[in-house]
Every structure is written in C-alpha cells, then in structure tokens.
PDB file of N, CA and C in Angstrom:
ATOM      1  N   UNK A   8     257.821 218.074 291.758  1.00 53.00           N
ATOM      2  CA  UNK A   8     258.063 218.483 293.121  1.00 53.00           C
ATOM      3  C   UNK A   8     259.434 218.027 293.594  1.00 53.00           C
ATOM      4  N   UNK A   9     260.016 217.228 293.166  1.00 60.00           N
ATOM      5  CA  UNK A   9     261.520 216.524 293.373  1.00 60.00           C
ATOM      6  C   UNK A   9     262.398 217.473 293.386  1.00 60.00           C
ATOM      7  N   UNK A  10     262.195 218.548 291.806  1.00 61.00           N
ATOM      8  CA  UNK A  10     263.405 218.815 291.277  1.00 61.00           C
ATOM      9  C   UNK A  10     263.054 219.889 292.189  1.00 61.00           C
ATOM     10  N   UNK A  11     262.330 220.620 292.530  1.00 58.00           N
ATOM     11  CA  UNK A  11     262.172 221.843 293.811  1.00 58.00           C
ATOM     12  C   UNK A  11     262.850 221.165 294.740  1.00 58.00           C
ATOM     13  N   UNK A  12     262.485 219.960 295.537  1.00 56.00           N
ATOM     14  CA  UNK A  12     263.145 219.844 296.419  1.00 56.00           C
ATOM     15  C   UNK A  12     264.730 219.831 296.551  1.00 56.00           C
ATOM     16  N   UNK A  13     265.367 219.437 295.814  1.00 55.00           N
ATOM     17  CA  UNK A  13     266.571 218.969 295.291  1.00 55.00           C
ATOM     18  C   UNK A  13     267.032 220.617 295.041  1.00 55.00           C
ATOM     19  N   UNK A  14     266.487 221.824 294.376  1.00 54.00           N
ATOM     20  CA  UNK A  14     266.965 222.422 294.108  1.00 54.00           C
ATOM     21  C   UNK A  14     267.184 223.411 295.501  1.00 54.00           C
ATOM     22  N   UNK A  15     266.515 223.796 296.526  1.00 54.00           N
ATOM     23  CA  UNK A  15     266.307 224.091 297.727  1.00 54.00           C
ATOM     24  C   UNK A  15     268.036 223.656 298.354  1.00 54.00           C
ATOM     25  N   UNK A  16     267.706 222.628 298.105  1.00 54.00           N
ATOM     26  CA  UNK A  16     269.327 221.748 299.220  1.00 54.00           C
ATOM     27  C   UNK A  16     270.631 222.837 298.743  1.00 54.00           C
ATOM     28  N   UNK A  17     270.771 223.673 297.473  1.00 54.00           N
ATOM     29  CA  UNK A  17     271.952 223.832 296.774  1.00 54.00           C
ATOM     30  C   UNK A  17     271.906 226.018 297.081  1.00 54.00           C
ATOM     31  N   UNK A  18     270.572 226.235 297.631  1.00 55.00           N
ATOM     32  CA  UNK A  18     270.331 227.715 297.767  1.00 55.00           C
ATOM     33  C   UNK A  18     271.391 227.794 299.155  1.00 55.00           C
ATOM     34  N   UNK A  19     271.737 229.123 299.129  1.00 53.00           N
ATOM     35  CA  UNK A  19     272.544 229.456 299.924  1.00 53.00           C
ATOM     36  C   UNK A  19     274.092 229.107 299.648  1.00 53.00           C
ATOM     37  N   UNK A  20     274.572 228.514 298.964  1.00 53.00           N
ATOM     38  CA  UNK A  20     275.870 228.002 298.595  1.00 53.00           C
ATOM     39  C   UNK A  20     276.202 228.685 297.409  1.00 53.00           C
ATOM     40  N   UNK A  21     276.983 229.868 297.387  1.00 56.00           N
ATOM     41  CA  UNK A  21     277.358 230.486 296.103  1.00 56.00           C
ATOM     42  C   UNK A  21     278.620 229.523 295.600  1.00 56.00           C
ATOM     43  N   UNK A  22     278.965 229.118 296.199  1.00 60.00           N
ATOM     44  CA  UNK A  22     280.458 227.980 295.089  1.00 60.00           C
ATOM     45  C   UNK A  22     279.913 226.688 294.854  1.00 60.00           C
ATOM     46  N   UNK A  23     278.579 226.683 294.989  1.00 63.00           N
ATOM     47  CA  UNK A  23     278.194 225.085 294.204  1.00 63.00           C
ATOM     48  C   UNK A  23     277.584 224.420 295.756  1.00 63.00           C
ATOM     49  N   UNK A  24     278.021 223.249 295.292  1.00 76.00           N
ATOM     50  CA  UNK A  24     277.761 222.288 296.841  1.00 76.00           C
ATOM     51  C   UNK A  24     278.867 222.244 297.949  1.00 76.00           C
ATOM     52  N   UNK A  25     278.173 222.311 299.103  1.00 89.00           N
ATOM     53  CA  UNK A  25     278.973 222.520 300.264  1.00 89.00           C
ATOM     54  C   UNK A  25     279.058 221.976 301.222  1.00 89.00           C
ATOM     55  N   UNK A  26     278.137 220.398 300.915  1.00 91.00           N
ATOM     56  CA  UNK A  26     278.567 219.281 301.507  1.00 91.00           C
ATOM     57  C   UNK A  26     279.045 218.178 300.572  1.00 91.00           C
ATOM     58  N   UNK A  27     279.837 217.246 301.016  1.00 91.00           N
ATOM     59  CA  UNK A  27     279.663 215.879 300.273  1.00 91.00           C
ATOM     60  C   UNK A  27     279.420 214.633 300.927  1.00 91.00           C
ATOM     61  N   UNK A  28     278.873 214.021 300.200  1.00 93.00           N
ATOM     62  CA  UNK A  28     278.300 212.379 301.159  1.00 93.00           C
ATOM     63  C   UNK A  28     279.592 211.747 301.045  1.00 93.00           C
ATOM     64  N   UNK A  29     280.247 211.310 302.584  1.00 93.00           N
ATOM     65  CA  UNK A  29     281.383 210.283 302.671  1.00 93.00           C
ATOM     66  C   UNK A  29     280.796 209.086 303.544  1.00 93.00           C
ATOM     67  N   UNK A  30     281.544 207.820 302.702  1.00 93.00           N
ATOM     68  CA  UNK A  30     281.023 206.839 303.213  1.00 93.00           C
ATOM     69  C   UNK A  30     282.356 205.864 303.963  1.00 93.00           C
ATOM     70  N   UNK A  31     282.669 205.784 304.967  1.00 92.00           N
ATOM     71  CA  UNK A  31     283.521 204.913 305.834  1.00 92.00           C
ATOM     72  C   UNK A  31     283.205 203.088 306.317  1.00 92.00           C
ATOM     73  N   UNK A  32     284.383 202.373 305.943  1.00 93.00           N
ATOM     74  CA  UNK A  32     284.137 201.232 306.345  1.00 93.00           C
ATOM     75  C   UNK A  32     284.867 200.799 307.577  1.00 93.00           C
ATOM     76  N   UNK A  33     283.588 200.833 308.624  1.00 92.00           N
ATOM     77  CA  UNK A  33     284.286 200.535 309.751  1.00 92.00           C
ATOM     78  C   UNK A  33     283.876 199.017 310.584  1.00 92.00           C
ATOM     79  N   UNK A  34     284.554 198.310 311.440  1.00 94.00           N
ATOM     80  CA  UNK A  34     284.800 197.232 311.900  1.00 94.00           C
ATOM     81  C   UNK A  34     284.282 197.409 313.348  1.00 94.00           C
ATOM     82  N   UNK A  35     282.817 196.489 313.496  1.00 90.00           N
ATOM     83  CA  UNK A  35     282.551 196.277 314.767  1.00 90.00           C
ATOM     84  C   UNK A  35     283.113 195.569 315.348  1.00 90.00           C
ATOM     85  N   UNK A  36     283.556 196.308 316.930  1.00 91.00           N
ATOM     86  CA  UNK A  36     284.311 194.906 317.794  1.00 91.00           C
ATOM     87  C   UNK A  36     283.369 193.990 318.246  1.00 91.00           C
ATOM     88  N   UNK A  37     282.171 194.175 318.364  1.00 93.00           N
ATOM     89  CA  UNK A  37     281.380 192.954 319.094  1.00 93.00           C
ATOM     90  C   UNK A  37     281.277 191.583 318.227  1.00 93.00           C
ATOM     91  N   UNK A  38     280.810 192.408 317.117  1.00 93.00           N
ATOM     92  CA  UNK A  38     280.955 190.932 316.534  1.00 93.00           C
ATOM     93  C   UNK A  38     281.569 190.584 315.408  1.00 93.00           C
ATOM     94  N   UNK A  39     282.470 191.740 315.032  1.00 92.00           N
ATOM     95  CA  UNK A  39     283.535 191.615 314.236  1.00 92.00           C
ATOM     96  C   UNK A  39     282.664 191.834 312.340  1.00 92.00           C
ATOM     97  N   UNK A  40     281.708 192.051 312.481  1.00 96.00           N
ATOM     98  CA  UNK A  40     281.076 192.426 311.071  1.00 96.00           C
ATOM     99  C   UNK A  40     281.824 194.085 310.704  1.00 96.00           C
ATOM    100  N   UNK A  41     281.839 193.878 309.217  1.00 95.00           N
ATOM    101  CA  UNK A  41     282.083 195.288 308.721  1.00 95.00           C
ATOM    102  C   UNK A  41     280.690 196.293 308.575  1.00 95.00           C
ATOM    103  N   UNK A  42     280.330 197.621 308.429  1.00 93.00           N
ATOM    104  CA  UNK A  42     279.176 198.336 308.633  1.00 93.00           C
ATOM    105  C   UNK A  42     279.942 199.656 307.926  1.00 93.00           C
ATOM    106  N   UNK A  43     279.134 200.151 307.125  1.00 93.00           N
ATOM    107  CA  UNK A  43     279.667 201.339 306.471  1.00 93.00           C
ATOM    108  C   UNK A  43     278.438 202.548 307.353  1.00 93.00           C
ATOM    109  N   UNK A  44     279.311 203.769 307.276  1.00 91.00           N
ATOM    110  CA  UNK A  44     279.172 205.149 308.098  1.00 91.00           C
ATOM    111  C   UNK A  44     279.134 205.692 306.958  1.00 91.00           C
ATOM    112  N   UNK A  45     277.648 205.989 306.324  1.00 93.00           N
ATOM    113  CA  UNK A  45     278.212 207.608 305.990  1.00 93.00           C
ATOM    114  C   UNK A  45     277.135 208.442 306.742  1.00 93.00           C
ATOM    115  N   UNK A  46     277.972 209.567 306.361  1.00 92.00           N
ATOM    116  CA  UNK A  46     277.752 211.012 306.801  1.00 92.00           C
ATOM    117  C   UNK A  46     277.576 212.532 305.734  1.00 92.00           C
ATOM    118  N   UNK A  47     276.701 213.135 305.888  1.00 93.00           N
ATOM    119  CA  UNK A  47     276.904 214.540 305.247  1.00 93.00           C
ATOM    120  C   UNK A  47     277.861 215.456 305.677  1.00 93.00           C
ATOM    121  N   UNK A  48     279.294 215.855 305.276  1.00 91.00           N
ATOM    122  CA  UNK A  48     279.999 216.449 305.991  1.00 91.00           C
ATOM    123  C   UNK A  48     280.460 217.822 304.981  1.00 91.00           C
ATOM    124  N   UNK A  49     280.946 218.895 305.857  1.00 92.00           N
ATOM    125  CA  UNK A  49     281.086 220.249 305.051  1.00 92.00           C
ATOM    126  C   UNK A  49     282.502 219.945 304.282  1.00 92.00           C
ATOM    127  N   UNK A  50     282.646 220.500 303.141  1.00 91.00           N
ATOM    128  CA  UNK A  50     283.947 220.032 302.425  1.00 91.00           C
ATOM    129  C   UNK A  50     284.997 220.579 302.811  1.00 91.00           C
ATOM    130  N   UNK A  51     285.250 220.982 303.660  1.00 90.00           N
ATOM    131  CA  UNK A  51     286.598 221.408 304.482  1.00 90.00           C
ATOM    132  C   UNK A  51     286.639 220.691 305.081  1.00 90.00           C
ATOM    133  N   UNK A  52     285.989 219.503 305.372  1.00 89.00           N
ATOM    134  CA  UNK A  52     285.575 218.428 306.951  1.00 89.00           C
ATOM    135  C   UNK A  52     286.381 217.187 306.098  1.00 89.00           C
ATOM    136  N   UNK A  53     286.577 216.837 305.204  1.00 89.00           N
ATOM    137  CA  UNK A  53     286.648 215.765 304.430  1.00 89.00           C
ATOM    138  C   UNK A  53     287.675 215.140 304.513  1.00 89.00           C
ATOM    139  N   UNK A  54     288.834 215.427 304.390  1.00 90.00           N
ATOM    140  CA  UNK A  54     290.395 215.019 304.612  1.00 90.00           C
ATOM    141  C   UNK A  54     290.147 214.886 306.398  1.00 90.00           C
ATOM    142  N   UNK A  55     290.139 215.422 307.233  1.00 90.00           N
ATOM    143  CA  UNK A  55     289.850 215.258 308.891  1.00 90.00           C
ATOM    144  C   UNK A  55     289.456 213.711 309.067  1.00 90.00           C
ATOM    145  N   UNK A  56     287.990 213.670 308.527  1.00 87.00           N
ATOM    146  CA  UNK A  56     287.140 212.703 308.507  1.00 87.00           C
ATOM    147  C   UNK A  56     287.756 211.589 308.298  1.00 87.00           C
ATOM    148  N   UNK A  57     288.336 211.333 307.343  1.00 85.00           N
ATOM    149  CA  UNK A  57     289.383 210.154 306.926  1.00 85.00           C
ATOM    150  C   UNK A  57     290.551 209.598 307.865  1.00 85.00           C
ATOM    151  N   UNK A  58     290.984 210.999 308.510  1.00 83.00           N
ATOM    152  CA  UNK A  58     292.365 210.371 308.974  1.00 83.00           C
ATOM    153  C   UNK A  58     292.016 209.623 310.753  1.00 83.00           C
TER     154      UNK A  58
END
C-alpha cells in the first residue's frame, strides 16, 4: 500500500517531480536557538526561496 501511495504523489507531473523538499536554517530572535524550515516548494520556487 506504500508504493501506491508514493506512486499517486508523482501522477499528474509529466517531467518527473514537481516539487522538491528544501530545508532552511533559520535563527530565532527570542531565544537565539537555530530551527530548520522545511517546506514542499514547486521547482521554479527554489532559487526565490533561498535568496
């Protein structure tokens, strides 16, 4: 039942996958700990995301 599920996520995308998982390390001001962000973002979104 996995590999159905898994295979579902990739229907509709004729060039393959059309998101990618990005993960950001960002800096809380409250208490100054680091906390990583990720996000599912569309791959045209990816370079944006970063800057």
């Amino acid at each position: 039942m996995a590999k159905k599920a898994v295979a579902t996520l990739h229907e509709g995308s004729s060039e393959g996958r059309a998101y990618t998982k990005v993960i950001k390390m960002v800096k809380n001001p409250q208490t100054g700990a680091y906390v990583f962000d990720e996000k599912m973002i569309p791959n045209e979104e990816v370079k944006n995301y970063f800057k």
